[in-house]
């Protein structure tokens, strides 16, 4: 469905006409919407669907990498007494002793040895296993157990050893799939990526947030260090990538229960977000994604937050509640983004320490959320896996993942994708600004120390 950005917005501060650059927009997140809700299925179906689709995608890559003479076999066809080099396509599973377990939680309740609290669950004794539709086998050799996570589908080339393990000589992933060629643009439309507003009370706008709004409205030309006169008019869309509210659990007095206080705080935080979007939507298109702590369903994909939460913002057609993950086309650029749960979970269950490297890894694995449903909750799909990246995006971002980071990633098939780690605004008072013509991305900070705001 095509939604052209053809509206001439007004500047809410001055009331004067404020013409913005216009570019075509196409919503591409239909696959993340729930047509019906059926929680009776087992999660094994999503792994089966993922493997079935990825096998079809990887077969061509296998032939390009190792030639048509290299046989692709199932685990059931391997023979220990006559090892022969072959390719196996399967789903990786990491056996991790430190991974949280409901059985361990029950043991702690029975006063057995408790497991210490951890933020990362890797260990030198972790074991990597490959599973196909029927069997599984332990992997050894040239594949690093700490650089992958459970749920990744890959093709391994090697042979079965006499002890029943598969020795890996080489391995490949799908690397994001094919990518459409970019069409040149005459203008330089800008997209603002922000996340982690973490609002706590109604109309509790920080000075930095007020400064951001004035910059969007075009009232700070020349006042923001490094800014340009054309910037405000070139902003075509603002994406708020999750964690917009952060309710406080502090009790006001002994007459208020904790539950009612939390509810009041949450309502106040939602009102604050509604006020912010109401202001911005008068001047520019705004897309709101749910995050881990927002009032939305917890299972991925998260559905758009209900419109009744934003009574002021829904009056504007320029406001759109969207899913997490979120996919769309803007000025013929294919963009995919998440609110960061996928990146943070990959870092928890591997030795990938950088959010940018984790984001890059999910693109290389061609899967938005490989750790779901193992360690991230997701809907029990049984006929498809909507998180597979079948078409390589031009822009791929994740919100709420620490400081701003970006890189132009080049894939195995010469794809080029702009990777963006979007900082939390409440922690850094900064946003990411993406130029759709050049795919360049930079950070603009609205930190106020006296009166400072600038580009970094």
mmCIF file of C-alpha atoms in Angstrom, residues 70-446:
data_model
loop_
_atom_site.group_PDB
_atom_site.id
_atom_site.type_symbol
_atom_site.label_atom_id
_atom_site.label_comp_id
_atom_site.label_asym_id
_atom_site.label_seq_id
_atom_site.Cartn_x
_atom_site.Cartn_y
_atom_site.Cartn_z
ATOM 1 C CA UNK A 70 29.944 -30.951 -3.772
ATOM 2 C CA UNK A 71 26.974 -33.055 -2.547
ATOM 3 C CA UNK A 72 24.367 -31.600 -0.182
ATOM 4 C CA UNK A 73 23.328 -34.349 2.212
ATOM 5 C CA UNK A 74 21.080 -34.966 5.172
ATOM 6 C CA UNK A 75 22.529 -36.063 8.496
ATOM 7 C CA UNK A 76 20.830 -39.452 8.093
ATOM 8 C CA UNK A 77 22.958 -40.092 4.973
ATOM 9 C CA UNK A 78 26.320 -39.683 6.739
ATOM 10 C CA UNK A 79 28.485 -42.772 7.216
ATOM 11 C CA UNK A 80 31.212 -43.024 9.851
ATOM 12 C CA UNK A 81 32.966 -45.951 8.146
ATOM 13 C CA UNK A 82 33.257 -44.114 4.815
ATOM 14 C CA UNK A 83 33.663 -40.368 5.478
ATOM 15 C CA UNK A 84 33.238 -38.175 2.447
ATOM 16 C CA UNK A 85 33.255 -34.416 2.155
ATOM 17 C CA UNK A 86 29.782 -33.028 1.838
ATOM 18 C CA UNK A 87 27.587 -30.079 2.787
ATOM 19 C CA UNK A 88 24.952 -30.177 5.506
ATOM 20 C CA UNK A 89 22.379 -27.385 5.856
ATOM 21 C CA UNK A 90 20.866 -27.158 9.300
ATOM 22 C CA UNK A 91 19.971 -25.059 12.326
ATOM 23 C CA UNK A 92 22.640 -24.320 14.915
ATOM 24 C CA UNK A 93 21.954 -25.093 18.569
ATOM 25 C CA UNK A 94 24.289 -24.005 21.366
ATOM 26 C CA UNK A 95 24.373 -26.165 24.459
ATOM 27 C CA UNK A 96 25.102 -23.639 27.216
ATOM 28 C CA UNK A 97 25.279 -24.683 30.850
ATOM 29 C CA UNK A 98 24.904 -21.080 32.004
ATOM 30 C CA UNK A 99 21.721 -20.409 30.039
ATOM 31 C CA UNK A 100 18.745 -19.670 32.326
ATOM 32 C CA UNK A 101 16.554 -22.695 32.922
ATOM 33 C CA UNK A 102 13.164 -23.106 34.547
ATOM 34 C CA UNK A 103 14.464 -26.343 36.075
ATOM 35 C CA UNK A 104 17.234 -24.402 37.811
ATOM 36 C CA UNK A 105 14.691 -21.915 39.104
ATOM 37 C CA UNK A 106 12.705 -24.793 40.601
ATOM 38 C CA UNK A 107 15.916 -26.165 42.125
ATOM 39 C CA UNK A 108 16.576 -22.810 43.779
ATOM 40 C CA UNK A 109 13.101 -22.933 45.294
ATOM 41 C CA UNK A 110 14.039 -26.324 46.748
ATOM 42 C CA UNK A 111 17.088 -24.714 48.387
ATOM 43 C CA UNK A 112 19.616 -26.298 46.063
ATOM 44 C CA UNK A 113 22.667 -24.378 44.859
ATOM 45 C CA UNK A 114 21.366 -21.174 43.218
ATOM 46 C CA UNK A 115 22.720 -19.898 39.923
ATOM 47 C CA UNK A 116 24.371 -16.466 40.261
ATOM 48 C CA UNK A 117 22.748 -13.583 38.416
ATOM 49 C CA UNK A 118 24.369 -13.023 35.026
ATOM 50 C CA UNK A 119 24.120 -10.612 32.131
ATOM 51 C CA UNK A 120 25.983 -12.930 29.727
ATOM 52 C CA UNK A 121 25.701 -16.693 29.469
ATOM 53 C CA UNK A 122 28.719 -17.836 27.454
ATOM 54 C CA UNK A 123 31.302 -20.298 28.727
ATOM 55 C CA UNK A 124 34.379 -21.969 27.289
ATOM 56 C CA UNK A 125 32.625 -25.338 27.569
ATOM 57 C CA UNK A 126 29.722 -24.354 25.270
ATOM 58 C CA UNK A 127 29.003 -26.942 22.577
ATOM 59 C CA UNK A 128 27.755 -26.276 19.030
ATOM 60 C CA UNK A 129 25.273 -28.712 17.503
ATOM 61 C CA UNK A 130 23.743 -28.796 14.017
ATOM 62 C CA UNK A 131 20.185 -30.027 13.545
ATOM 63 C CA UNK A 132 18.334 -30.846 10.338
ATOM 64 C CA UNK A 133 14.750 -32.084 9.993
ATOM 65 C CA UNK A 134 15.532 -35.506 11.496
ATOM 66 C CA UNK A 135 18.807 -35.648 13.414
ATOM 67 C CA UNK A 136 21.518 -33.650 15.139
ATOM 68 C CA UNK A 137 25.310 -33.819 15.244
ATOM 69 C CA UNK A 138 28.053 -32.137 17.256
ATOM 70 C CA UNK A 139 30.242 -29.711 15.292
ATOM 71 C CA UNK A 140 34.010 -29.259 15.666
ATOM 72 C CA UNK A 141 36.611 -27.616 13.488
ATOM 73 C CA UNK A 142 36.589 -24.244 11.763
ATOM 74 C CA UNK A 143 33.490 -22.694 13.273
ATOM 75 C CA UNK A 144 33.557 -20.524 16.379
ATOM 76 C CA UNK A 145 30.930 -21.515 18.915
ATOM 77 C CA UNK A 146 31.064 -18.056 20.533
ATOM 78 C CA UNK A 147 30.362 -16.087 17.340
ATOM 79 C CA UNK A 148 26.928 -17.601 16.669
ATOM 80 C CA UNK A 149 23.694 -18.193 18.590
ATOM 81 C CA UNK A 150 20.973 -20.809 18.714
ATOM 82 C CA UNK A 151 18.525 -20.575 15.794
ATOM 83 C CA UNK A 152 20.932 -19.573 13.029
ATOM 84 C CA UNK A 153 20.658 -21.607 9.817
ATOM 85 C CA UNK A 154 23.919 -22.231 7.966
ATOM 86 C CA UNK A 155 25.619 -24.600 5.532
ATOM 87 C CA UNK A 156 28.695 -26.453 6.795
ATOM 88 C CA UNK A 157 31.200 -28.240 4.554
ATOM 89 C CA UNK A 158 33.264 -31.078 5.976
ATOM 90 C CA UNK A 159 33.061 -34.739 6.934
ATOM 91 C CA UNK A 160 31.972 -36.991 9.787
ATOM 92 C CA UNK A 161 34.781 -38.200 12.027
ATOM 93 C CA UNK A 162 35.056 -41.719 13.424
ATOM 94 C CA UNK A 163 33.782 -40.561 16.823
ATOM 95 C CA UNK A 164 30.517 -39.321 15.326
ATOM 96 C CA UNK A 165 31.338 -35.617 15.267
ATOM 97 C CA UNK A 166 31.225 -33.495 12.130
ATOM 98 C CA UNK A 167 34.485 -31.729 11.334
ATOM 99 C CA UNK A 168 33.762 -28.353 9.713
ATOM 100 C CA UNK A 169 36.272 -27.174 7.104
ATOM 101 C CA UNK A 170 34.202 -24.178 6.002
ATOM 102 C CA UNK A 171 30.740 -22.694 6.485
ATOM 103 C CA UNK A 172 28.522 -20.028 4.945
ATOM 104 C CA UNK A 173 25.385 -18.049 5.767
ATOM 105 C CA UNK A 174 22.864 -16.517 3.387
ATOM 106 C CA UNK A 175 24.300 -13.003 3.863
ATOM 107 C CA UNK A 176 21.128 -10.973 3.576
ATOM 108 C CA UNK A 177 19.865 -12.156 0.206
ATOM 109 C CA UNK A 178 19.618 -10.154 -3.032
ATOM 110 C CA UNK A 179 19.343 -6.373 -2.956
ATOM 111 C CA UNK A 180 17.590 -4.035 -5.363
ATOM 112 C CA UNK A 181 19.759 -1.415 -7.013
ATOM 113 C CA UNK A 182 19.408 2.076 -5.619
ATOM 114 C CA UNK A 183 17.807 4.672 -7.840
ATOM 115 C CA UNK A 184 19.507 8.076 -7.752
ATOM 116 C CA UNK A 185 17.704 10.895 -5.953
ATOM 117 C CA UNK A 186 17.851 14.553 -6.883
ATOM 118 C CA UNK A 187 17.144 15.710 -3.324
ATOM 119 C CA UNK A 188 18.485 14.639 0.080
ATOM 120 C CA UNK A 189 15.519 13.499 2.209
ATOM 121 C CA UNK A 190 16.370 12.985 5.875
ATOM 122 C CA UNK A 191 14.975 10.389 8.265
ATOM 123 C CA UNK A 192 15.248 10.931 12.022
ATOM 124 C CA UNK A 193 15.828 7.747 14.031
ATOM 125 C CA UNK A 194 15.351 7.990 17.786
ATOM 126 C CA UNK A 195 14.552 5.641 20.663
ATOM 127 C CA UNK A 196 14.416 5.363 24.434
ATOM 128 C CA UNK A 197 12.383 8.464 25.260
ATOM 129 C CA UNK A 198 11.543 6.815 28.617
ATOM 130 C CA UNK A 199 8.888 9.348 29.551
ATOM 131 C CA UNK A 200 7.774 9.143 33.182
ATOM 132 C CA UNK A 201 5.022 11.756 33.629
ATOM 133 C CA UNK A 202 2.547 13.811 31.630
ATOM 134 C CA UNK A 203 4.153 16.710 29.708
ATOM 135 C CA UNK A 204 7.461 16.063 31.421
ATOM 136 C CA UNK A 205 9.528 17.250 28.461
ATOM 137 C CA UNK A 206 13.206 17.724 29.124
ATOM 138 C CA UNK A 207 14.900 20.853 27.728
ATOM 139 C CA UNK A 208 16.700 18.580 25.253
ATOM 140 C CA UNK A 209 13.376 17.215 24.001
ATOM 141 C CA UNK A 210 12.024 20.739 23.629
ATOM 142 C CA UNK A 211 15.151 21.670 21.686
ATOM 143 C CA UNK A 212 14.661 18.667 19.411
ATOM 144 C CA UNK A 213 11.104 19.731 18.620
ATOM 145 C CA UNK A 214 12.175 23.258 17.749
ATOM 146 C CA UNK A 215 14.875 21.860 15.467
ATOM 147 C CA UNK A 216 12.283 19.714 13.663
ATOM 148 C CA UNK A 217 10.004 22.756 13.304
ATOM 149 C CA UNK A 218 12.827 24.721 11.677
ATOM 150 C CA UNK A 219 13.147 27.283 14.459
ATOM 151 C CA UNK A 220 16.805 26.615 15.268
ATOM 152 C CA UNK A 221 18.539 27.158 11.941
ATOM 153 C CA UNK A 222 22.014 28.386 12.703
ATOM 154 C CA UNK A 223 21.656 27.707 16.455
ATOM 155 C CA UNK A 224 22.475 24.010 16.362
ATOM 156 C CA UNK A 225 26.194 23.662 15.795
ATOM 157 C CA UNK A 226 26.865 21.925 12.490
ATOM 158 C CA UNK A 227 23.283 22.372 11.301
ATOM 159 C CA UNK A 228 22.273 23.486 7.817
ATOM 160 C CA UNK A 229 19.523 25.756 6.575
ATOM 161 C CA UNK A 230 17.956 22.990 4.510
ATOM 162 C CA UNK A 231 17.857 20.344 7.258
ATOM 163 C CA UNK A 232 14.438 20.964 8.812
ATOM 164 C CA UNK A 233 12.656 21.155 5.451
ATOM 165 C CA UNK A 234 14.360 17.933 4.339
ATOM 166 C CA UNK A 235 13.133 15.808 7.273
ATOM 167 C CA UNK A 236 10.507 13.523 5.745
ATOM 168 C CA UNK A 237 9.906 11.076 8.596
ATOM 169 C CA UNK A 238 10.634 10.465 12.276
ATOM 170 C CA UNK A 239 10.917 6.878 13.548
ATOM 171 C CA UNK A 240 10.602 6.367 17.314
ATOM 172 C CA UNK A 241 12.078 2.908 17.862
ATOM 173 C CA UNK A 242 10.613 1.709 21.150
ATOM 174 C CA UNK A 243 10.860 2.265 24.918
ATOM 175 C CA UNK A 244 8.940 5.524 24.787
ATOM 176 C CA UNK A 245 7.478 5.206 28.292
ATOM 177 C CA UNK A 246 9.041 4.335 31.609
ATOM 178 C CA UNK A 247 6.531 4.221 34.473
ATOM 179 C CA UNK A 248 7.758 4.933 37.976
ATOM 180 C CA UNK A 249 6.916 2.534 40.802
ATOM 181 C CA UNK A 250 7.469 5.083 43.589
ATOM 182 C CA UNK A 251 4.507 5.382 45.930
ATOM 183 C CA UNK A 252 3.195 8.872 46.565
ATOM 184 C CA UNK A 253 1.979 8.106 50.101
ATOM 185 C CA UNK A 254 0.708 5.244 52.209
ATOM 186 C CA UNK A 255 -2.860 5.687 50.925
ATOM 187 C CA UNK A 256 -1.862 4.763 47.380
ATOM 188 C CA UNK A 257 -1.158 1.172 46.534
ATOM 189 C CA UNK A 258 1.841 0.262 44.407
ATOM 190 C CA UNK A 259 -0.416 -1.012 41.620
ATOM 191 C CA UNK A 260 -2.454 2.191 41.393
ATOM 192 C CA UNK A 261 0.707 4.300 41.542
ATOM 193 C CA UNK A 262 2.295 2.312 38.732
ATOM 194 C CA UNK A 263 -0.885 2.693 36.690
ATOM 195 C CA UNK A 264 -0.980 6.451 37.273
ATOM 196 C CA UNK A 265 2.669 6.751 36.292
ATOM 197 C CA UNK A 266 2.130 4.696 33.147
ATOM 198 C CA UNK A 267 -0.867 6.795 32.129
ATOM 199 C CA UNK A 268 1.123 9.972 32.704
ATOM 200 C CA UNK A 269 4.017 8.635 30.631
ATOM 201 C CA UNK A 270 1.701 7.688 27.755
ATOM 202 C CA UNK A 271 0.123 11.149 27.869
ATOM 203 C CA UNK A 272 3.583 12.660 27.596
ATOM 204 C CA UNK A 273 4.362 10.583 24.503
ATOM 205 C CA UNK A 274 0.968 11.516 23.042
ATOM 206 C CA UNK A 275 1.720 15.217 23.573
ATOM 207 C CA UNK A 276 5.125 14.909 21.925
ATOM 208 C CA UNK A 277 3.783 13.059 18.883
ATOM 209 C CA UNK A 278 0.835 15.486 18.677
ATOM 210 C CA UNK A 279 3.337 18.332 18.385
ATOM 211 C CA UNK A 280 5.600 16.590 15.868
ATOM 212 C CA UNK A 281 2.798 15.146 13.706
ATOM 213 C CA UNK A 282 1.603 18.660 12.882
ATOM 214 C CA UNK A 283 4.872 19.177 11.056
ATOM 215 C CA UNK A 284 6.204 15.772 9.928
ATOM 216 C CA UNK A 285 5.198 12.113 9.577
ATOM 217 C CA UNK A 286 5.871 10.109 12.770
ATOM 218 C CA UNK A 287 6.046 6.309 13.113
ATOM 219 C CA UNK A 288 5.874 4.861 16.650
ATOM 220 C CA UNK A 289 7.287 1.390 17.288
ATOM 221 C CA UNK A 290 6.642 -0.509 20.539
ATOM 222 C CA UNK A 291 9.608 -1.601 22.630
ATOM 223 C CA UNK A 292 10.389 -4.028 25.427
ATOM 224 C CA UNK A 293 8.918 -1.805 28.161
ATOM 225 C CA UNK A 294 6.075 -0.143 26.253
ATOM 226 C CA UNK A 295 2.359 -0.954 26.815
ATOM 227 C CA UNK A 296 2.159 -3.504 24.013
ATOM 228 C CA UNK A 297 2.261 -7.289 23.660
ATOM 229 C CA UNK A 298 5.553 -8.730 24.898
ATOM 230 C CA UNK A 299 5.880 -11.500 22.310
ATOM 231 C CA UNK A 300 7.608 -10.635 19.050
ATOM 232 C CA UNK A 301 6.544 -9.357 16.632
ATOM 233 C CA UNK A 302 5.080 -6.626 18.788
ATOM 234 C CA UNK A 303 1.864 -5.195 17.383
ATOM 235 C CA UNK A 304 1.269 -1.439 17.027
ATOM 236 C CA UNK A 305 0.338 0.200 20.303
ATOM 237 C CA UNK A 306 -3.425 0.761 20.451
ATOM 238 C CA UNK A 307 -4.579 4.054 18.995
ATOM 239 C CA UNK A 308 -6.734 4.786 22.060
ATOM 240 C CA UNK A 309 -3.519 5.425 23.992
ATOM 241 C CA UNK A 310 -2.841 8.470 21.815
ATOM 242 C CA UNK A 311 -6.139 10.390 21.492
ATOM 243 C CA UNK A 312 -4.465 13.646 20.455
ATOM 244 C CA UNK A 313 -2.007 12.163 17.959
ATOM 245 C CA UNK A 314 -4.505 9.973 16.078
ATOM 246 C CA UNK A 315 -6.219 13.104 14.796
ATOM 247 C CA UNK A 316 -3.334 13.436 12.323
ATOM 248 C CA UNK A 317 -2.920 11.103 9.370
ATOM 249 C CA UNK A 318 0.813 11.779 9.642
ATOM 250 C CA UNK A 319 0.968 9.653 12.836
ATOM 251 C CA UNK A 320 1.265 5.896 12.397
ATOM 252 C CA UNK A 321 1.557 3.153 14.991
ATOM 253 C CA UNK A 322 3.716 0.385 13.516
ATOM 254 C CA UNK A 323 5.056 -3.047 14.440
ATOM 255 C CA UNK A 324 8.365 -4.136 15.932
ATOM 256 C CA UNK A 325 10.164 -5.240 13.746
ATOM 257 C CA UNK A 326 9.234 -2.539 11.236
ATOM 258 C CA UNK A 327 9.795 -2.703 7.471
ATOM 259 C CA UNK A 328 9.007 0.005 4.929
ATOM 260 C CA UNK A 329 10.176 1.652 1.733
ATOM 261 C CA UNK A 330 10.938 5.350 1.647
ATOM 262 C CA UNK A 331 12.149 7.065 -1.529
ATOM 263 C CA UNK A 332 12.641 3.553 -2.951
ATOM 264 C CA UNK A 333 15.016 2.649 -0.093
ATOM 265 C CA UNK A 334 14.122 -0.577 1.722
ATOM 266 C CA UNK A 335 14.432 -0.083 5.480
ATOM 267 C CA UNK A 336 14.109 -2.635 8.315
ATOM 268 C CA UNK A 337 14.440 -1.864 11.995
ATOM 269 C CA UNK A 338 13.815 -3.228 15.479
ATOM 270 C CA UNK A 339 13.567 -1.766 18.966
ATOM 271 C CA UNK A 340 16.769 -3.561 19.954
ATOM 272 C CA UNK A 341 15.665 -6.763 21.701
ATOM 273 C CA UNK A 342 17.256 -8.915 18.980
ATOM 274 C CA UNK A 343 20.654 -7.210 19.230
ATOM 275 C CA UNK A 344 20.814 -7.267 23.031
ATOM 276 C CA UNK A 345 19.841 -10.954 23.136
ATOM 277 C CA UNK A 346 22.525 -11.929 20.613
ATOM 278 C CA UNK A 347 25.081 -10.196 22.830
ATOM 279 C CA UNK A 348 23.826 -12.069 25.915
ATOM 280 C CA UNK A 349 24.282 -15.506 24.340
ATOM 281 C CA UNK A 350 27.516 -14.998 22.396
ATOM 282 C CA UNK A 351 30.847 -13.243 22.807
ATOM 283 C CA UNK A 352 29.830 -10.528 20.365
ATOM 284 C CA UNK A 353 30.400 -7.462 22.524
ATOM 285 C CA UNK A 354 29.484 -4.601 20.170
ATOM 286 C CA UNK A 355 25.831 -3.795 19.333
ATOM 287 C CA UNK A 356 26.940 -2.907 15.808
ATOM 288 C CA UNK A 357 28.645 -6.274 15.377
ATOM 289 C CA UNK A 358 25.518 -8.034 16.686
ATOM 290 C CA UNK A 359 23.357 -6.070 14.243
ATOM 291 C CA UNK A 360 25.752 -6.985 11.438
ATOM 292 C CA UNK A 361 25.650 -10.647 12.485
ATOM 293 C CA UNK A 362 21.842 -10.869 12.246
ATOM 294 C CA UNK A 363 22.046 -9.470 8.714
ATOM 295 C CA UNK A 364 24.806 -11.924 7.798
ATOM 296 C CA UNK A 365 22.661 -14.743 9.215
ATOM 297 C CA UNK A 366 19.654 -13.396 7.236
ATOM 298 C CA UNK A 367 17.418 -13.508 10.283
ATOM 299 C CA UNK A 368 16.098 -10.596 12.329
ATOM 300 C CA UNK A 369 15.596 -12.534 15.568
ATOM 301 C CA UNK A 370 17.482 -15.857 15.446
ATOM 302 C CA UNK A 371 17.272 -16.385 19.228
ATOM 303 C CA UNK A 372 13.454 -16.452 19.131
ATOM 304 C CA UNK A 373 11.753 -18.526 20.412
ATOM 305 C CA UNK A 374 14.670 -20.039 22.356
ATOM 306 C CA UNK A 375 15.533 -17.049 24.558
ATOM 307 C CA UNK A 376 13.256 -14.316 23.189
ATOM 308 C CA UNK A 377 9.466 -14.832 23.288
ATOM 309 C CA UNK A 378 7.763 -14.856 19.905
ATOM 310 C CA UNK A 379 4.431 -15.879 18.423
ATOM 311 C CA UNK A 380 4.296 -19.638 17.623
ATOM 312 C CA UNK A 381 4.247 -19.434 13.830
ATOM 313 C CA UNK A 382 3.777 -22.813 12.180
ATOM 314 C CA UNK A 383 3.570 -22.183 8.418
ATOM 315 C CA UNK A 384 6.203 -19.483 7.996
ATOM 316 C CA UNK A 385 8.948 -17.584 9.766
ATOM 317 C CA UNK A 386 8.398 -13.868 9.045
ATOM 318 C CA UNK A 387 11.756 -12.890 10.543
ATOM 319 C CA UNK A 388 13.826 -14.323 7.668
ATOM 320 C CA UNK A 389 15.586 -11.588 5.683
ATOM 321 C CA UNK A 390 14.871 -12.701 2.119
ATOM 322 C CA UNK A 391 15.690 -9.307 0.562
ATOM 323 C CA UNK A 392 18.707 -7.360 1.740
ATOM 324 C CA UNK A 393 17.658 -3.928 3.060
ATOM 325 C CA UNK A 394 19.376 -0.675 2.187
ATOM 326 C CA UNK A 395 19.082 0.464 5.807
ATOM 327 C CA UNK A 396 18.956 -1.719 8.919
ATOM 328 C CA UNK A 397 18.661 -0.171 12.377
ATOM 329 C CA UNK A 398 18.124 -1.120 16.011
ATOM 330 C CA UNK A 399 17.037 1.163 18.835
ATOM 331 C CA UNK A 400 17.933 1.220 22.535
ATOM 332 C CA UNK A 401 21.358 -0.344 22.082
ATOM 333 C CA UNK A 402 23.662 2.112 23.830
ATOM 334 C CA UNK A 403 25.630 4.760 22.026
ATOM 335 C CA UNK A 404 25.302 5.778 18.392
ATOM 336 C CA UNK A 405 27.224 3.569 15.971
ATOM 337 C CA UNK A 406 27.012 3.174 12.214
ATOM 338 C CA UNK A 407 28.740 1.354 9.382
ATOM 339 C CA UNK A 408 28.196 0.735 5.684
ATOM 340 C CA UNK A 409 28.149 -3.069 5.494
ATOM 341 C CA UNK A 410 29.181 -4.833 2.285
ATOM 342 C CA UNK A 411 27.769 -8.321 1.837
ATOM 343 C CA UNK A 412 29.156 -11.389 0.119
ATOM 344 C CA UNK A 413 27.188 -10.532 -3.029
ATOM 345 C CA UNK A 414 28.254 -6.864 -3.028
ATOM 346 C CA UNK A 415 25.140 -5.667 -1.246
ATOM 347 C CA UNK A 416 25.553 -2.445 0.682
ATOM 348 C CA UNK A 417 23.517 -1.764 3.806
ATOM 349 C CA UNK A 418 23.703 1.160 6.172
ATOM 350 C CA UNK A 419 23.708 -0.232 9.721
ATOM 351 C CA UNK A 420 22.594 2.129 12.482
ATOM 352 C CA UNK A 421 22.608 1.635 16.247
ATOM 353 C CA UNK A 422 20.153 4.237 17.525
ATOM 354 C CA UNK A 423 21.030 5.703 20.954
ATOM 355 C CA UNK A 424 18.581 6.087 23.824
ATOM 356 C CA UNK A 425 17.447 9.718 23.866
ATOM 357 C CA UNK A 426 16.861 9.786 27.631
ATOM 358 C CA UNK A 427 20.463 8.694 28.254
ATOM 359 C CA UNK A 428 22.337 10.533 25.490
ATOM 360 C CA UNK A 429 19.956 13.322 24.356
ATOM 361 C CA UNK A 430 20.914 12.429 20.791
ATOM 362 C CA UNK A 431 19.345 11.107 17.597
ATOM 363 C CA UNK A 432 20.521 9.536 14.338
ATOM 364 C CA UNK A 433 19.849 11.404 11.091
ATOM 365 C CA UNK A 434 19.941 9.379 7.877
ATOM 366 C CA UNK A 435 20.371 10.895 4.415
ATOM 367 C CA UNK A 436 18.390 8.686 2.011
ATOM 368 C CA UNK A 437 20.259 9.918 -1.056
ATOM 369 C CA UNK A 438 23.776 9.097 0.144
ATOM 370 C CA UNK A 439 22.864 6.618 2.950
ATOM 371 C CA UNK A 440 25.180 8.601 5.205
ATOM 372 C CA UNK A 441 24.174 8.703 8.860
ATOM 373 C CA UNK A 442 25.311 10.991 11.669
ATOM 374 C CA UNK A 443 24.449 11.778 15.257
ATOM 375 C CA UNK A 444 22.975 15.091 16.368
ATOM 376 C CA UNK A 445 23.107 15.805 20.081
ATOM 377 C CA UNK A 446 20.709 18.047 21.981
#
